[in-house]
Coordinates of C-alpha atoms in Angstrom, one line a residue:
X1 CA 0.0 0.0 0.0
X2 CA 1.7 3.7 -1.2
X3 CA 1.9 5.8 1.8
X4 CA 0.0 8.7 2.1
X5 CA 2.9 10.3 3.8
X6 CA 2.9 12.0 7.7
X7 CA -0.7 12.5 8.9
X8 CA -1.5 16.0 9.3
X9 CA -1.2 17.5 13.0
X10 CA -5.1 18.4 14.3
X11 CA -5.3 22.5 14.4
X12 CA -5.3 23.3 18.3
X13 CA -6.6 26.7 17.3
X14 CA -10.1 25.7 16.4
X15 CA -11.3 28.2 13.8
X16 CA -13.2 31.6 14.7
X17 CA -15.2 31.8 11.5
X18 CA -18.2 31.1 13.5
X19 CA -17.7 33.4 16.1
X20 CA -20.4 36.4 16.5
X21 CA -19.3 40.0 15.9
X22 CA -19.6 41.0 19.5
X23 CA -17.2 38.5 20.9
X24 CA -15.0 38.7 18.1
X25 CA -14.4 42.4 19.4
X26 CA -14.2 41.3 23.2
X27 CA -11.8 38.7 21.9
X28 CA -9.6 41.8 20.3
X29 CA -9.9 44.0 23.4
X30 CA -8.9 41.0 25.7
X31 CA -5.8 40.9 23.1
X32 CA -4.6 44.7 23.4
X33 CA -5.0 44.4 27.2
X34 CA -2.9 41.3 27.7
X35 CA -0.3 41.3 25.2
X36 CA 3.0 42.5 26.5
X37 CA 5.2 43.7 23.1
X38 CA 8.8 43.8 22.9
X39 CA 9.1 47.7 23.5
X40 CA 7.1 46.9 27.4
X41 CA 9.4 43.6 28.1
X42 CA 12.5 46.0 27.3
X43 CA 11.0 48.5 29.3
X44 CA 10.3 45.9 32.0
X45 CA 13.6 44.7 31.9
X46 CA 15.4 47.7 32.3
X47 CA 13.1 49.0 35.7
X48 CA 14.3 45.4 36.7
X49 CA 17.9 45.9 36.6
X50 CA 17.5 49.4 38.5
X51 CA 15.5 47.4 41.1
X52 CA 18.1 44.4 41.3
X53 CA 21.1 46.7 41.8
X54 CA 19.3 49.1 44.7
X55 CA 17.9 45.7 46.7
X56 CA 21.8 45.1 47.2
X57 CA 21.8 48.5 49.1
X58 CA 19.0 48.8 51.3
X59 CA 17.4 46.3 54.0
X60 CA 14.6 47.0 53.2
X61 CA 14.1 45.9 49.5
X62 CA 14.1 42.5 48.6
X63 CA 17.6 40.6 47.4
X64 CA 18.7 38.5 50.5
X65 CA 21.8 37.1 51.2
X66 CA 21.2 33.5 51.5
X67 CA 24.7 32.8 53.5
X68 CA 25.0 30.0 50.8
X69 CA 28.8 30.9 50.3
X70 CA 29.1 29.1 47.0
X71 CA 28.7 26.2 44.5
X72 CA 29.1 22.3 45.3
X73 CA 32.2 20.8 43.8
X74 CA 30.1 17.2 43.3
X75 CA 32.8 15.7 46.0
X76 CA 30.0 16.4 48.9
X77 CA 29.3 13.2 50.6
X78 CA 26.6 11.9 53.6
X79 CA 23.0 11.3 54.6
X80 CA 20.6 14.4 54.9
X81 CA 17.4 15.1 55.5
X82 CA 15.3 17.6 53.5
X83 CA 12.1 19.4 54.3
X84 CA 10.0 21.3 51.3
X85 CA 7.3 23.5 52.6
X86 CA 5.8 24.9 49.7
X87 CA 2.3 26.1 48.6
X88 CA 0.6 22.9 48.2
X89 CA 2.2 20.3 50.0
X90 CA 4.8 19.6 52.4
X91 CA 7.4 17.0 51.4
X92 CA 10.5 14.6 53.3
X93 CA 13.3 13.4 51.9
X94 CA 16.1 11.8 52.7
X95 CA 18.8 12.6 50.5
X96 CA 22.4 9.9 50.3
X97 CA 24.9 11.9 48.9
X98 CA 27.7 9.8 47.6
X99 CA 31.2 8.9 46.9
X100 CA 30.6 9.2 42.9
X101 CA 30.7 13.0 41.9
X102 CA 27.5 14.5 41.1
X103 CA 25.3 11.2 42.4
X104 CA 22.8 10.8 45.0
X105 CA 19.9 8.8 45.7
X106 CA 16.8 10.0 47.3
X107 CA 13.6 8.6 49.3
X108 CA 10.8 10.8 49.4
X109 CA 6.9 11.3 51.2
X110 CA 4.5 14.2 50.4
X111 CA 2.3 14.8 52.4
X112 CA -0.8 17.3 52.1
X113 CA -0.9 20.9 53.4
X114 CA -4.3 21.2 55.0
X115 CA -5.9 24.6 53.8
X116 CA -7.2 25.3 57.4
X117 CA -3.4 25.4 58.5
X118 CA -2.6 28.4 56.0
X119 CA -4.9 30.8 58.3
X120 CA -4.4 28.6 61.5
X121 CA -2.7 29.1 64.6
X122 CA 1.1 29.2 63.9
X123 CA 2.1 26.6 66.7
X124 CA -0.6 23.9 64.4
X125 CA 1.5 24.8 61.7
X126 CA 5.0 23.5 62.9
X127 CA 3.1 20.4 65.6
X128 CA 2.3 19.2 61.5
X129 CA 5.3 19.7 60.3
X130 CA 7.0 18.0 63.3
X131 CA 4.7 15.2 62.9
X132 CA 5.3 14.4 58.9
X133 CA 9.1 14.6 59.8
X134 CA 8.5 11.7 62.8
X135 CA 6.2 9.7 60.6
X136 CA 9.2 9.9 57.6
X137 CA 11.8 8.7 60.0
X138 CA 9.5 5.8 61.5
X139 CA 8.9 4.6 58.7
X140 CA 12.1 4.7 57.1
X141 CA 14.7 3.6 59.7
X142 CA 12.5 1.3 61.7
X143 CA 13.8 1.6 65.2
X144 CA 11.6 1.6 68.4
X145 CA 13.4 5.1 70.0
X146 CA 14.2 7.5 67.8
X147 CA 16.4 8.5 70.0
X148 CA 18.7 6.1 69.6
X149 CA 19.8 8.1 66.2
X150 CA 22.6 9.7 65.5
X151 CA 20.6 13.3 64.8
X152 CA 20.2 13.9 61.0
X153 CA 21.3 17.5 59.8
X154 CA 18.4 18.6 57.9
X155 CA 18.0 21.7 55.2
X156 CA 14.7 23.4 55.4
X157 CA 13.2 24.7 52.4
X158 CA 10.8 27.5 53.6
X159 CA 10.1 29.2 50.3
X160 CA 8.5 32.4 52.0
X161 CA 10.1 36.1 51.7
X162 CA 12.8 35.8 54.9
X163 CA 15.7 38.1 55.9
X164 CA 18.4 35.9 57.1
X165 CA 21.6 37.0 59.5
X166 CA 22.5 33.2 59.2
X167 CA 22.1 30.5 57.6
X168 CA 20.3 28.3 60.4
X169 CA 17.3 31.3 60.8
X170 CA 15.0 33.1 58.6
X171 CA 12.7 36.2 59.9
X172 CA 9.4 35.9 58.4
X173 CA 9.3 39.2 55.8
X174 CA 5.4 38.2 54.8
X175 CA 3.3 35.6 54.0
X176 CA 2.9 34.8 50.4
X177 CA 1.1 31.8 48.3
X178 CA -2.3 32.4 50.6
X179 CA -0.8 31.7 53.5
X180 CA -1.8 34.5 56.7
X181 CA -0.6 32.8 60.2
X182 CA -0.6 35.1 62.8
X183 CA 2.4 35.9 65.1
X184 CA 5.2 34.6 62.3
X185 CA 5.6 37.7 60.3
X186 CA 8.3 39.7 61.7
X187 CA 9.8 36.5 63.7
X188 CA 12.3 34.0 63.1
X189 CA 11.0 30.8 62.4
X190 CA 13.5 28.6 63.1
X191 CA 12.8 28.6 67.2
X192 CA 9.6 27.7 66.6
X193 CA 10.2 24.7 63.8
X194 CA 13.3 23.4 66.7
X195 CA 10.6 23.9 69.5
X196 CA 8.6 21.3 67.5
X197 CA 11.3 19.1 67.0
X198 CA 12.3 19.1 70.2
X199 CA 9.1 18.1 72.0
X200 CA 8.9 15.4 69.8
X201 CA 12.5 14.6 70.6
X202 CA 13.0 14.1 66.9
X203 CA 16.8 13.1 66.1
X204 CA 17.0 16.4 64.2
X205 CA 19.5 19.3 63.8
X206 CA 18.5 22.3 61.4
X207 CA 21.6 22.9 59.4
X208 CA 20.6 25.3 56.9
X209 CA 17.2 26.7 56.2
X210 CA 16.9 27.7 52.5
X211 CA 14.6 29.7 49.9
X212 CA 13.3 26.8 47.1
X213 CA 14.9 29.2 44.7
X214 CA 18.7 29.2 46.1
X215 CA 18.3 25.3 46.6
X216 CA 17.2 25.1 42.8
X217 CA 20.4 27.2 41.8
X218 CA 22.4 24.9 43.7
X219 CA 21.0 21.3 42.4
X220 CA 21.0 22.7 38.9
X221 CA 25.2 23.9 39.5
X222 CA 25.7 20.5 41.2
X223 CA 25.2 18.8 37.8
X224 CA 25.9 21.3 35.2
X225 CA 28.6 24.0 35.6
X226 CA 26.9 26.4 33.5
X227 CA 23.7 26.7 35.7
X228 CA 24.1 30.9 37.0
X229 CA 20.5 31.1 37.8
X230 CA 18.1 29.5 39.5
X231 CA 14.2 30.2 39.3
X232 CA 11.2 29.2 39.9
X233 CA 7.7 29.5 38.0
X234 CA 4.8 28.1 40.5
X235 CA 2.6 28.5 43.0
X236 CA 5.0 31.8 43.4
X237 CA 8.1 33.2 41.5
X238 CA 11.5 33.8 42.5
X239 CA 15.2 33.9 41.2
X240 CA 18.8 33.1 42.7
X241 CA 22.1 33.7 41.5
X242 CA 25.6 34.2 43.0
X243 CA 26.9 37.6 43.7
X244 CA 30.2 38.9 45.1
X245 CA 30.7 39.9 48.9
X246 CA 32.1 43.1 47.9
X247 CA 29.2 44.6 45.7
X248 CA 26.4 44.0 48.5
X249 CA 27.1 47.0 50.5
X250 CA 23.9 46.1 53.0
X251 CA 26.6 43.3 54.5
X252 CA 29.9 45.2 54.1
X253 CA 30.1 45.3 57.8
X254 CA 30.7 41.9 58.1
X255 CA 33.8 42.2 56.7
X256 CA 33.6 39.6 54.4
X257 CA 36.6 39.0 51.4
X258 CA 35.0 40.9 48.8
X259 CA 35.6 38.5 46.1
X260 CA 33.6 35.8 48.2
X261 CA 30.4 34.0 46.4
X262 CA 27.8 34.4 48.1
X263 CA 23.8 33.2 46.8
X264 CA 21.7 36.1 46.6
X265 CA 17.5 35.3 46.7
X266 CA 16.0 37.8 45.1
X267 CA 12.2 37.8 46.0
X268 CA 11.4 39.5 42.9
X269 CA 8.1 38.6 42.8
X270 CA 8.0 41.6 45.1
X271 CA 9.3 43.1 41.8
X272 CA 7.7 46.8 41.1
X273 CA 5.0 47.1 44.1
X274 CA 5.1 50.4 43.3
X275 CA 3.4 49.7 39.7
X276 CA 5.9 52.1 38.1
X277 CA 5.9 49.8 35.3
X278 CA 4.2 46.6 35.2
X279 CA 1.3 46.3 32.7
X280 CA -1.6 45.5 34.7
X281 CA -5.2 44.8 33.5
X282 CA -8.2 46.1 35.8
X283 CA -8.3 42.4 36.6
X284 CA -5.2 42.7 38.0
X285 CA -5.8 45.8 40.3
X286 CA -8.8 43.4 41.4
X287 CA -6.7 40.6 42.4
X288 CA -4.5 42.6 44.5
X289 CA -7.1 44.6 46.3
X290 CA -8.5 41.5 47.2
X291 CA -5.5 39.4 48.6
X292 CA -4.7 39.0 52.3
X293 CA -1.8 41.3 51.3
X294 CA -2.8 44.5 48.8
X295 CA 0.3 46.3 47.3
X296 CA 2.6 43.4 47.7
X297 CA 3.8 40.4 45.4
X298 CA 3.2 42.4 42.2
X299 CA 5.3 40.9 40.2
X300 CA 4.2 37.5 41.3
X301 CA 0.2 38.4 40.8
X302 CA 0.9 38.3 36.8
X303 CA 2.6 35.5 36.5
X304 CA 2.1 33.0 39.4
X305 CA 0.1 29.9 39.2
X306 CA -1.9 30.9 42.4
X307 CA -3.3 33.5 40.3
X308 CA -3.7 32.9 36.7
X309 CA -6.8 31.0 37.0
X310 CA -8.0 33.5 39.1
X311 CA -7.3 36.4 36.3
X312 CA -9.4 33.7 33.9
X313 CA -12.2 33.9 36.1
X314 CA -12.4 37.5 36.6
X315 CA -12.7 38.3 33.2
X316 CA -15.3 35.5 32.5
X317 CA -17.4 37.0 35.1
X318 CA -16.6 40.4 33.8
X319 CA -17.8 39.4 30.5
X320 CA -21.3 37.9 32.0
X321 CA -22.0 40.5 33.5
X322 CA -20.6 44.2 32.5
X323 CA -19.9 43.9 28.7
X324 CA -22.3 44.0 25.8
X325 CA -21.9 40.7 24.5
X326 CA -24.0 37.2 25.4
X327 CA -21.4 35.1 26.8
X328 CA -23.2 32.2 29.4
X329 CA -26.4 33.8 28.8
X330 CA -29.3 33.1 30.8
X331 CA -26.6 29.8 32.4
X332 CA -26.6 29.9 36.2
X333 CA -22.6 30.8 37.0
X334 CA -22.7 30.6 40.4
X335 CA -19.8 28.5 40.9
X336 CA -17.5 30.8 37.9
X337 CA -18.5 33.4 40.9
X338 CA -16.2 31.6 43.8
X339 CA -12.7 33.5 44.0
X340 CA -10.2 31.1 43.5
X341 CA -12.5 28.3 42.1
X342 CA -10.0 28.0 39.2
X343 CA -6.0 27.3 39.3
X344 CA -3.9 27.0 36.3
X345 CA -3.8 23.9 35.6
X346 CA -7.5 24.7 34.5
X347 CA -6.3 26.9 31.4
X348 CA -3.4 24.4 31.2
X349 CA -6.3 21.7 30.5
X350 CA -8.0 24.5 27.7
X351 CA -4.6 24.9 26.1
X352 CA -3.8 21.0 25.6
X353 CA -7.4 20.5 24.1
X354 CA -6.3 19.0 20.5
X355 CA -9.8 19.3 19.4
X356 CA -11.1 22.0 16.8
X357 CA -14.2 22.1 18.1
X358 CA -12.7 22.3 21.7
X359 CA -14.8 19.5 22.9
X360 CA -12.8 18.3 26.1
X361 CA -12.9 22.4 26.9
X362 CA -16.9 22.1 26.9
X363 CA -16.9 19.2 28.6
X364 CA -14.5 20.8 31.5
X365 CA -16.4 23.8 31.5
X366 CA -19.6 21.7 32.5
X367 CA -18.0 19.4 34.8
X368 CA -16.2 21.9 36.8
X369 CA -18.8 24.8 36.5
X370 CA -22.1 23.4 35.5
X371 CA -21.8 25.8 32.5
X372 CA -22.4 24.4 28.9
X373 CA -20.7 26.9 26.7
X374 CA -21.5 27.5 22.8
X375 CA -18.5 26.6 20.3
X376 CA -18.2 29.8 19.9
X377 CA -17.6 30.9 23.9
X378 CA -14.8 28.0 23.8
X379 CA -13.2 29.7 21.3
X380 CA -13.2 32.9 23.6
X381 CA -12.2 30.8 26.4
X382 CA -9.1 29.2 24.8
X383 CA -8.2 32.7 23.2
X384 CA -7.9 34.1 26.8
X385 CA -6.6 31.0 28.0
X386 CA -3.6 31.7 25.9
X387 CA -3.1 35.4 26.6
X388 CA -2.9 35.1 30.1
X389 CA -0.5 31.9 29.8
X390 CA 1.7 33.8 27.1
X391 CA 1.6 36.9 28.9
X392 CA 2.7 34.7 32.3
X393 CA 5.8 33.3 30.1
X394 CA 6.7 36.7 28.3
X395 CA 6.7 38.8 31.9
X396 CA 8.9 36.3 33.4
X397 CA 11.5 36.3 31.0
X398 CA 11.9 40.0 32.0
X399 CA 13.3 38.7 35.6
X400 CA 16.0 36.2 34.2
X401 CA 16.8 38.7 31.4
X402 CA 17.3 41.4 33.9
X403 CA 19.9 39.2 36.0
X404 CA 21.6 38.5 32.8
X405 CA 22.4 42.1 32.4
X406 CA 23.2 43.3 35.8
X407 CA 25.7 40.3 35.6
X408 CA 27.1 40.9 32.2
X409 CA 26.4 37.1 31.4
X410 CA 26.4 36.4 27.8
X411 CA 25.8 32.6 27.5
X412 CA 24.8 30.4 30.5
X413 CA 22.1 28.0 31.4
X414 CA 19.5 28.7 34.2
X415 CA 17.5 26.3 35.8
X416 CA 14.0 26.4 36.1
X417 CA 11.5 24.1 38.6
X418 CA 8.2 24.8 39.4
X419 CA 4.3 23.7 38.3
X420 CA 4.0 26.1 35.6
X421 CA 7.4 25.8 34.0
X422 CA 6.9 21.9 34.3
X423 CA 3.0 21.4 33.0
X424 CA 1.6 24.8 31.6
X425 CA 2.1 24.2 27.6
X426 CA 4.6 26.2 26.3
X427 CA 5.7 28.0 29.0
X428 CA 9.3 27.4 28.2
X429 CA 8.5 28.5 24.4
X430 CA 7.2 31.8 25.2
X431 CA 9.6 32.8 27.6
X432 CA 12.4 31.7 25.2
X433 CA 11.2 34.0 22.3
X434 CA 10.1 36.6 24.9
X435 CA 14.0 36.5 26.1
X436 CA 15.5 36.4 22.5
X437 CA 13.0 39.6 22.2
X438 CA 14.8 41.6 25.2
X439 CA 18.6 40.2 24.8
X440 CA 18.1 41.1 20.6
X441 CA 20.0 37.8 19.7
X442 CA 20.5 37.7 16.0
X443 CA 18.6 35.8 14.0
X444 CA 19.6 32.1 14.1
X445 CA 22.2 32.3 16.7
X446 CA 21.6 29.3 19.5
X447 CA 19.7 30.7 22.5
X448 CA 22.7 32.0 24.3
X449 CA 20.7 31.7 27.8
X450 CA 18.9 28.5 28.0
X451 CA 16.4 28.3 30.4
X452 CA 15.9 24.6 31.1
X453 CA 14.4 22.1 33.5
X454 CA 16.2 22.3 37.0
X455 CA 17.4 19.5 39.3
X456 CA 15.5 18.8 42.7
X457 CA 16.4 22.3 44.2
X458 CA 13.9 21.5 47.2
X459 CA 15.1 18.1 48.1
X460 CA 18.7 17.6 46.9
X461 CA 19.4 21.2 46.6
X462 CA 18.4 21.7 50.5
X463 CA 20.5 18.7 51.4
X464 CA 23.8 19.9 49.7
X465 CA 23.3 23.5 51.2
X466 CA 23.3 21.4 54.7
X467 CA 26.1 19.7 53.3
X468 CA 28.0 23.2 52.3
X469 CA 27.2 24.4 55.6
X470 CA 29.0 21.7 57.5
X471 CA 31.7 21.5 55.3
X472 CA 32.5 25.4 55.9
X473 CA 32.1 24.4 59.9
X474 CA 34.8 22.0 59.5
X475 CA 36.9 24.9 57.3
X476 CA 36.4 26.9 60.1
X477 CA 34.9 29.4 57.7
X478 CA 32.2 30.4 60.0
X479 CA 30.6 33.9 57.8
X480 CA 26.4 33.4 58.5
X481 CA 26.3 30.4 60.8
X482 CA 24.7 30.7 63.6
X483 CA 24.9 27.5 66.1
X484 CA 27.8 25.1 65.0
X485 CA 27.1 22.5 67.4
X486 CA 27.3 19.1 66.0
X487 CA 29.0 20.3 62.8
X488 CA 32.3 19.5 63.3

């Protein structure tokens, strides 16, 4: 039989021909407000770099000094335990580092981070925490006292905004990722997490507690010498990269040599809270007005997974109900009208549809909303889907772009982690051209910055910090470490 050569990819597009006049011209107003054009990344960019280079002055602003004082050299060896305490969930591991350069193995629990803890009482928050970490160890070195352990130095990945004056503490700047627990802000949360430990008599010791973003850079660099930056695109956003003792003048009086590495967690999804120059949609204003912490996070509201569903929603509702065009009419959207009813993995679902009449977008609609939408509000749906995904990807380009040229790095790779760098289609596409936009790389030159999938930075990452930390005890190199004991 002749062969009727490659089969023809379905169009993910659907077509618009059938689309009325009056949400073809929402369709083109949602387009001006949410794409972000070369001339506005540049501009963003550039307001970036000015923001990146005054956080190194003053306390205040973001940029923290991580006391991570430099990369792995893949010779680091032992057993560590890690603790990820993230949006979502809360994961163990236990992390063998060993003799081969660059290898490790890895055991692993997640467990669930009940909602009712994230506005709790702080003290629920760490008896949980306390009692993952004792089932972990149970389970995995059966023994009947766990005192009877050697204690395990553990690296805790709290990836909140913290100022650190060592390694082993972190002071609370502000909640982020919907979390608002009294009495932490402002307070250093490593007494509390030992307190927990401690009445548990858990065969613990806190080496190093870490930002996800700072582990990321150091998992990535563990593997690949070329990693310079480490980011993540979640539930939050964030980037690390390594900066010299000498140009951070807000920890000149430690004295530090000048020409010292030292990781630098940049918090920029605090990035322009002063909306100087951020392009932000009515929806946006709406979102921040609305959150447990107005004026903050800017940065992080337009590009976060926490939030783009939620920008989704508020424009569908928008559209029901303000504009002059019949989208859901006469359908009962009660549940469209629950803030927060919709995360991004539910325009990461609208985006994958391979359908041209977007039937598995229809069918999510109704099972999720009790809405059945017309072909031709799917096709408004997807449309907007995309705009608010590509503008995600283009904006944060802007933050590794910016890093790039505070640096002076020409070529490097930066590693990436996080749910919407990892399962949002084409996240990594759009920030790639977005970053080829800002950087003006000639035409077919090989992406000079590759942004690419990062190692464990939570787990592994956390571990070797830990590890970095005990090995600069045993140097005697004691810059940012609070309580050695045990160390040496």
């Amino acid at each position: 039989m002749p062969s009727l050569g490659p089969r023809r990819q379905p169009s993910r597009r659907g077509s618009m021909a059938d689309v009325p006049q009056d949400l073809l011209e929402q369709i083109q107003e949602l387009e001006k407000l949410f794409t972000v054009d070369q001339a506005k990344l540049k501009e963003v960019t550039e307001h970036f770099v000015k923001e990146l280079k005054k956080g190194k002055f003053y306390v205040e602003r973001p940029m923290n000094p991580t006391w991570v004082m430099g990369y792995p050299d893949g010779h680091e060896t032992g057993t560590f335990l890690a603790l990820d305490m993230g949006g979502t969930n809360l994961r163990v591991c236990e992390v063998i580092l060993l003799e081969e350069k660059g290898e490790f193995e890895i055991i692993q629990s997640k467990y669930r981070m009940p909602e009712e803890l994230k506005t709790g009482d702080s003290e629920e928050l760490w008896e949980y925490i306390s009692d993952c970490l004792q089932q972990f160890i149970e389970y995995h070195h059966e023994v009947e006292d766990l005192e009877q352990l050697d204690k395990i130095p553990l690296g805790f990945t709290f990836s909140f905004p913290a100022t650190q004056d060592y390694i082993d503490n972190g002071v609370l700047q502000r909640w982020t990722k919907g979390f608002d627990i009294s009495g932490v802000e402002g307070h250093d949360v490593a007494p509390m997490f030992e307190a927990a430990l401690a009445k548990r008599k858990l065969p613990i010791r806190l080496s190093a507690l870490i930002n996800d973003t700072t582990g990321t850079l150091i998992a990535s660099a563990y593997t690949d010498g070329t990693m310079k930056i480490g980011c993540i695109f979640g539930t939050g956003c964030n980037a690390a990269y390594m900066e010299n003792c000498g140009s951070i003048p807000k920890i000149a009086h430690y004295n530090l040599p000048p020409d010292m590495p030292i990781a630098i967690n940049c918090e920029y999804g605090a990035f322009d809270n002063e909306h100087v120059v951020l392009p932000r949609t009515p929806y946006d204003i709406i979102i921040d007005k609305d959150s447990p912490r107005p004026g903050q996070q800017a940065f992080e509201k337009m590009i976060a997974g926490l939030y783009l569903g939620e920008i989704f929603r508020l424009v569908l509702v928008d559209l029901h109900e303000n504009k002059g065009c019949k989208i859901f009419h006469g359908q009962d959207i009660g549940k469209l009208k629950t803030p927060y009813r919709l995360d991004s993995s539910f325009l990461s679902l609208i985006e994958e549809d391979p359908f041209e009449n977007l039937s598995e977008t229809g069918e999510l609609f109704h099972r999720v909303l009790g809405i059945m939408a017309t072909k031709p509000e799917l096709e408004l749906c997807r449309r907007l889907a995309e705009l608010i995904g590509t503008r995600a990807a283009r904006l944060s380009a802007c933050g590794v772009a910016a890093i790039c040229k505070k640096k002076n790095i020409e070529s490097c790779h930066v590693g990436a982690d996080g749910s919407v760098f990892n399962k949002y289609p084409h996240f990594k596409a759009r920030g790639a051209v977005a970053l080829r936009e800002i950087l003006d790389w000639p035409p077919g030159k090989r992406d000079p910055v590759d942004i690419r999938a990062a190692e464990d930075g939570s787990g592994v990452g956390a571990a070797l910090i830990a590890a970095l930390t005990i090995k600069r005890v045993k140097e005697g190199n004691l810059a940012g470490i609070r309580n050695t004991e045990g160390m040496c």
